[in-house]
Amino acid sequence: SSFVFAHSGVEDKNVKERMMLMKKMADNTKIIGHMLKGKTSFDANEAKLALERLSALSLKTPKVFGVNATDPRSEAKPAIWDEFDEFTKLSKDLAKSTEVLAASVGAIDDLRPALKRVSLGCKACHSKYRK
């Protein structure tokens, strides 16, 4: 519901598409977090799928930021387009690490290090490119 509120009123279709992609990334990260916290039962296949989806979404990230579109509700910093190669590299790095993690998750004990690596990958980009 906070997503709907935060992103309602966004008029630019490019900005809306970016926000939708980031929401999907957050949703998949939450799947892993909820398993780790015991809010949902551990399911190795679902954890792998969430990591695989994060990898695919990470690869799509530069594409949805290809247009330098703005909106008052956008949290994207202009530095994204000034440093698009670095932004793309960070996205690809996250895609690669989540792909590797997806192949290595077999037990609940694998989730904490996986979530930590995902969080570090997200933070690497957000600290530079998100308001």
Coordinates of N, CA and C in Angstrom, one line a residue:
S1 N 0.8 -1.2 0.0 CA 0.0 0.0 0.0 C 0.9 1.3 0.0
S2 N 2.0 1.2 0.7 CA 2.9 2.4 0.7 C 3.4 2.6 -0.7
F3 N 3.6 1.6 -1.5 CA 4.0 1.7 -2.9 C 3.0 2.5 -3.7
V4 N 1.7 2.1 -3.5 CA 0.7 2.8 -4.3 C 0.6 4.2 -3.9
F5 N 0.7 4.5 -2.6 CA 0.7 5.9 -2.2 C 1.9 6.7 -2.7
A6 N 3.1 6.1 -2.5 CA 4.3 6.8 -2.9 C 4.4 7.0 -4.4
H7 N 3.8 6.1 -5.2 CA 4.0 6.2 -6.6 C 2.7 6.7 -7.3
S8 N 1.7 7.0 -6.5 CA 0.5 7.5 -7.2 C 0.8 9.0 -7.6
G9 N 0.3 9.4 -8.7 CA 0.5 10.7 -9.1 C 1.8 10.9 -10.0
V10 N 2.5 9.8 -10.2 CA 3.7 9.8 -11.1 C 3.1 9.8 -12.5
E11 N 3.5 10.8 -13.2 CA 2.9 10.9 -14.6 C 3.8 10.4 -15.6
D12 N 5.1 10.5 -15.5 CA 6.0 10.1 -16.5 C 6.1 8.6 -16.5
K13 N 5.8 8.0 -17.7 CA 5.8 6.5 -17.8 C 7.1 5.9 -17.6
N14 N 8.2 6.6 -17.9 CA 9.5 6.1 -17.7 C 9.8 6.0 -16.2
V15 N 9.5 7.0 -15.5 CA 9.7 7.0 -14.0 C 8.8 6.0 -13.4
K16 N 7.6 5.8 -13.8 CA 6.7 4.8 -13.2 C 7.3 3.4 -13.5
E17 N 7.8 3.2 -14.7 CA 8.4 1.9 -15.0 C 9.6 1.6 -14.1
R18 N 10.4 2.6 -13.9 CA 11.6 2.4 -13.0 C 11.1 2.1 -11.6
M19 N 10.1 2.8 -11.1 CA 9.6 2.5 -9.7 C 9.0 1.1 -9.6
M20 N 8.3 0.7 -10.6 CA 7.7 -0.7 -10.6 C 8.8 -1.7 -10.6
L21 N 9.9 -1.5 -11.3 CA 11.0 -2.5 -11.3 C 11.6 -2.5 -9.9
M22 N 11.8 -1.3 -9.3 CA 12.4 -1.3 -8.0 C 11.5 -1.9 -6.9
K23 N 10.2 -1.8 -7.1 CA 9.2 -2.4 -6.2 C 9.3 -4.0 -6.3
K24 N 9.5 -4.4 -7.5 CA 9.7 -5.9 -7.7 C 10.9 -6.4 -7.1
M25 N 12.0 -5.6 -7.2 CA 13.3 -6.0 -6.5 C 13.1 -6.0 -5.0
A26 N 12.4 -5.0 -4.4 CA 12.1 -5.0 -3.0 C 11.3 -6.2 -2.6
D27 N 10.3 -6.6 -3.4 CA 9.4 -7.7 -3.1 C 10.2 -9.0 -3.0
N28 N 11.1 -9.2 -4.0 CA 11.9 -10.4 -4.0 C 12.9 -10.5 -2.9
T29 N 13.4 -9.3 -2.5 CA 14.3 -9.3 -1.3 C 13.6 -9.6 -0.1
K30 N 12.3 -9.1 0.0 CA 11.5 -9.4 1.2 C 11.2 -10.9 1.3
I31 N 11.1 -11.6 0.2 CA 10.8 -13.1 0.3 C 11.9 -13.7 1.1
I32 N 13.2 -13.4 0.8 CA 14.3 -13.9 1.5 C 14.4 -13.5 2.9
G33 N 14.1 -12.2 3.1 CA 14.1 -11.7 4.5 C 13.1 -12.3 5.4
H34 N 11.9 -12.6 4.8 CA 10.8 -13.2 5.6 C 11.1 -14.6 6.0
M35 N 11.8 -15.3 5.1 CA 12.2 -16.7 5.4 C 13.3 -16.7 6.5
L36 N 14.2 -15.8 6.4 CA 15.3 -15.7 7.4 C 14.7 -15.3 8.8
K37 N 13.7 -14.5 8.8 CA 13.1 -14.1 10.1 C 12.1 -15.1 10.6
G38 N 11.8 -16.1 9.8 CA 10.8 -17.1 10.2 C 9.4 -16.6 10.0
K39 N 9.2 -15.5 9.3 CA 7.8 -15.1 9.0 C 7.1 -16.0 8.0
T40 N 7.9 -16.6 7.1 CA 7.5 -17.6 6.2 C 8.4 -18.8 6.3
S41 N 7.9 -20.0 6.0 CA 8.8 -21.2 6.0 C 9.9 -21.1 5.0
F42 N 11.0 -21.7 5.3 CA 12.1 -21.8 4.3 C 11.7 -22.7 3.2
D43 N 11.9 -22.2 2.0 CA 11.7 -22.9 0.8 C 12.8 -22.7 -0.2
A44 N 13.7 -23.6 -0.3 CA 14.9 -23.4 -1.1 C 14.6 -23.0 -2.5
N45 N 13.6 -23.6 -3.1 CA 13.2 -23.3 -4.5 C 12.7 -21.9 -4.6
E46 N 11.9 -21.4 -3.6 CA 11.4 -20.1 -3.7 C 12.5 -19.0 -3.5
A47 N 13.4 -19.4 -2.6 CA 14.6 -18.5 -2.3 C 15.4 -18.4 -3.6
K48 N 15.6 -19.5 -4.3 CA 16.4 -19.5 -5.5 C 15.7 -18.7 -6.6
L49 N 14.4 -18.8 -6.7 CA 13.6 -18.1 -7.7 C 13.6 -16.6 -7.4
A50 N 13.6 -16.2 -6.1 CA 13.6 -14.8 -5.7 C 15.0 -14.2 -6.2
L51 N 16.1 -15.0 -5.9 CA 17.4 -14.5 -6.3 C 17.5 -14.4 -7.8
E52 N 17.0 -15.4 -8.5 CA 17.0 -15.4 -10.0 C 16.2 -14.2 -10.5
R53 N 15.1 -13.9 -9.9 CA 14.3 -12.7 -10.3 C 15.1 -11.4 -10.1
L54 N 15.8 -11.4 -8.9 CA 16.6 -10.2 -8.6 C 17.7 -10.0 -9.7
S55 N 18.3 -11.1 -10.1 CA 19.3 -11.1 -11.1 C 18.7 -10.5 -12.5
A56 N 17.6 -11.1 -12.9 CA 17.0 -10.6 -14.1 C 16.5 -9.1 -14.0
L57 N 16.0 -8.7 -12.9 CA 15.6 -7.3 -12.7 C 16.8 -6.4 -12.7
S58 N 17.9 -6.9 -12.1 CA 19.1 -6.1 -12.1 C 19.6 -5.8 -13.5
L59 N 19.5 -6.8 -14.4 CA 19.9 -6.6 -15.7 C 19.0 -5.7 -16.5
K60 N 17.7 -5.6 -16.1 CA 16.8 -4.7 -16.7 C 17.0 -3.2 -16.2
T61 N 17.6 -3.1 -15.1 CA 17.7 -1.8 -14.5 C 18.2 -0.7 -15.4
P62 N 19.4 -0.9 -16.0 CA 19.9 0.1 -16.9 C 19.0 0.5 -18.0
K63 N 18.2 -0.5 -18.5 CA 17.3 -0.3 -19.6 C 16.2 0.7 -19.2
V64 N 15.6 0.5 -18.0 CA 14.5 1.3 -17.6 C 15.0 2.7 -17.1
F65 N 16.3 2.9 -17.0 CA 16.9 4.2 -16.7 C 17.5 4.8 -17.9
G66 N 17.3 4.2 -19.1 CA 17.9 4.7 -20.3 C 17.4 6.1 -20.7
V67 N 16.2 6.4 -20.3 CA 15.7 7.8 -20.6 C 15.9 8.6 -19.3
N68 N 16.5 9.7 -19.5 CA 16.6 10.6 -18.3 C 15.3 11.4 -18.1
A69 N 14.4 10.7 -17.5 CA 13.1 11.3 -17.2 C 13.0 11.7 -15.8
T70 N 12.2 12.7 -15.5 CA 12.1 13.2 -14.1 C 10.6 13.3 -13.7
D71 N 10.4 13.3 -12.4 CA 9.1 13.4 -11.9 C 9.4 13.9 -10.4
P72 N 8.5 14.8 -9.9 CA 8.7 15.2 -8.5 C 8.8 14.1 -7.5
R73 N 8.2 12.9 -7.8 CA 8.2 11.8 -6.8 C 9.4 10.9 -7.1
S74 N 10.2 11.1 -8.1 CA 11.3 10.2 -8.4 C 12.4 10.4 -7.4
E75 N 13.0 9.3 -7.0 CA 14.1 9.3 -6.1 C 15.4 9.1 -6.8
A76 N 15.4 9.2 -8.1 CA 16.7 9.0 -8.8 C 17.5 10.3 -8.9
K77 N 18.7 10.2 -8.6 CA 19.6 11.4 -8.7 C 20.1 11.6 -10.1
P78 N 20.3 12.8 -10.5 CA 20.8 13.0 -11.9 C 22.2 12.4 -12.1
A79 N 22.9 12.0 -11.1 CA 24.2 11.4 -11.2 C 24.1 10.1 -12.0
I80 N 22.9 9.4 -12.0 CA 22.7 8.2 -12.8 C 23.2 8.4 -14.2
W81 N 22.7 9.5 -14.8 CA 22.9 9.7 -16.2 C 24.3 10.3 -16.5
D82 N 24.8 11.0 -15.5 CA 26.2 11.5 -15.6 C 27.2 10.4 -15.5
E83 N 26.9 9.3 -14.8 CA 27.8 8.2 -14.5 C 27.1 6.9 -15.0
F84 N 26.5 6.9 -16.1 CA 25.7 5.8 -16.5 C 26.5 4.5 -16.7
D85 N 27.7 4.6 -17.1 CA 28.6 3.4 -17.2 C 28.8 2.8 -15.8
E86 N 29.0 3.6 -14.8 CA 29.2 3.0 -13.4 C 27.9 2.5 -12.9
F87 N 26.8 3.2 -13.1 CA 25.5 2.7 -12.7 C 25.2 1.4 -13.4
T88 N 25.5 1.2 -14.6 CA 25.3 0.0 -15.4 C 26.2 -1.1 -14.8
K89 N 27.4 -0.8 -14.4 CA 28.3 -1.8 -13.8 C 27.8 -2.3 -12.5
L90 N 27.3 -1.4 -11.7 CA 26.7 -1.8 -10.4 C 25.5 -2.7 -10.6
S91 N 24.7 -2.4 -11.6 CA 23.5 -3.3 -11.9 C 24.0 -4.7 -12.3
K92 N 25.0 -4.7 -13.2 CA 25.5 -6.0 -13.7 C 26.1 -6.8 -12.6
D93 N 26.9 -6.1 -11.7 CA 27.5 -6.7 -10.5 C 26.4 -7.4 -9.7
L94 N 25.3 -6.7 -9.4 CA 24.3 -7.3 -8.6 C 23.6 -8.5 -9.3
A95 N 23.4 -8.3 -10.6 CA 22.9 -9.5 -11.4 C 23.8 -10.7 -11.3
K96 N 25.0 -10.5 -11.4 CA 26.0 -11.6 -11.3 C 26.0 -12.2 -10.0
S97 N 26.1 -11.4 -8.9 CA 26.1 -12.0 -7.6 C 24.8 -12.7 -7.2
T98 N 23.7 -12.2 -7.6 CA 22.4 -12.9 -7.2 C 22.3 -14.1 -8.0
E99 N 22.8 -14.2 -9.2 CA 22.8 -15.4 -10.0 C 23.6 -16.5 -9.3
V100 N 24.8 -16.1 -8.9 CA 25.7 -17.1 -8.1 C 25.0 -17.5 -6.8
L101 N 24.4 -16.6 -6.1 CA 23.7 -16.9 -4.9 C 22.6 -17.8 -5.1
A102 N 21.8 -17.6 -6.2 CA 20.7 -18.5 -6.5 C 21.2 -20.0 -6.6
A103 N 22.3 -20.2 -7.2 CA 22.8 -21.5 -7.4 C 23.4 -22.1 -6.1
S104 N 23.6 -21.3 -5.1 CA 24.2 -21.8 -3.8 C 23.3 -21.9 -2.6
V105 N 22.0 -21.5 -2.8 CA 21.1 -21.5 -1.7 C 20.4 -22.9 -1.6
G106 N 20.8 -23.6 -0.5 CA 20.2 -25.0 -0.4 C 19.6 -25.2 1.0
A107 N 20.0 -24.3 1.9 CA 19.6 -24.4 3.3 C 19.3 -23.1 3.9
I108 N 18.6 -23.0 5.0 CA 18.2 -21.7 5.6 C 19.5 -21.0 6.0
D109 N 20.5 -21.7 6.4 CA 21.8 -21.1 6.8 C 22.4 -20.3 5.7
D110 N 22.1 -20.6 4.4 CA 22.6 -19.9 3.3 C 21.9 -18.5 3.1
L111 N 20.8 -18.3 3.7 CA 20.1 -17.1 3.5 C 20.7 -15.8 4.0
R112 N 21.3 -15.9 5.3 CA 21.9 -14.7 5.9 C 23.0 -14.1 5.0
P113 N 24.0 -14.9 4.6 CA 25.0 -14.4 3.7 C 24.5 -13.9 2.4
A114 N 23.5 -14.6 1.9 CA 22.9 -14.2 0.6 C 22.2 -12.8 0.7
L115 N 21.4 -12.7 1.8 CA 20.7 -11.4 2.0 C 21.7 -10.3 2.2
K116 N 22.8 -10.6 2.9 CA 23.8 -9.6 3.1 C 24.4 -9.1 1.8
R117 N 24.7 -10.0 0.9 CA 25.3 -9.7 -0.4 C 24.3 -8.9 -1.2
V118 N 23.1 -9.3 -1.2 CA 22.0 -8.6 -1.9 C 22.0 -7.1 -1.4
S119 N 21.9 -7.0 -0.1 CA 21.8 -5.7 0.6 C 23.0 -4.8 0.2
L120 N 24.2 -5.4 0.2 CA 25.4 -4.6 -0.1 C 25.3 -4.1 -1.6
G121 N 24.8 -5.0 -2.5 CA 24.7 -4.6 -3.9 C 23.7 -3.5 -4.1
C122 N 22.6 -3.6 -3.4 CA 21.5 -2.5 -3.4 C 22.1 -1.2 -2.9
K123 N 22.8 -1.3 -1.7 CA 23.3 -0.1 -1.1 C 24.4 0.5 -1.9
A124 N 25.2 -0.2 -2.7 CA 26.2 0.3 -3.5 C 25.6 1.3 -4.5
C125 N 24.5 1.0 -5.0 CA 23.8 1.8 -6.0 C 23.0 2.9 -5.3
H126 N 22.2 2.5 -4.4 CA 21.3 3.5 -3.7 C 22.1 4.6 -3.0
S127 N 23.3 4.3 -2.5 CA 24.0 5.4 -1.8 C 24.5 6.4 -2.7
K128 N 24.7 6.1 -4.0 CA 25.2 7.0 -4.9 C 24.1 7.6 -5.8
Y129 N 23.1 6.9 -6.1 CA 22.1 7.3 -7.1 C 20.7 7.4 -6.7
R130 N 20.4 7.3 -5.4 CA 19.0 7.5 -4.9 C 19.0 8.6 -3.9
K131 N 18.0 9.4 -4.0 CA 17.8 10.5 -3.0 C 17.3 10.0 -1.7

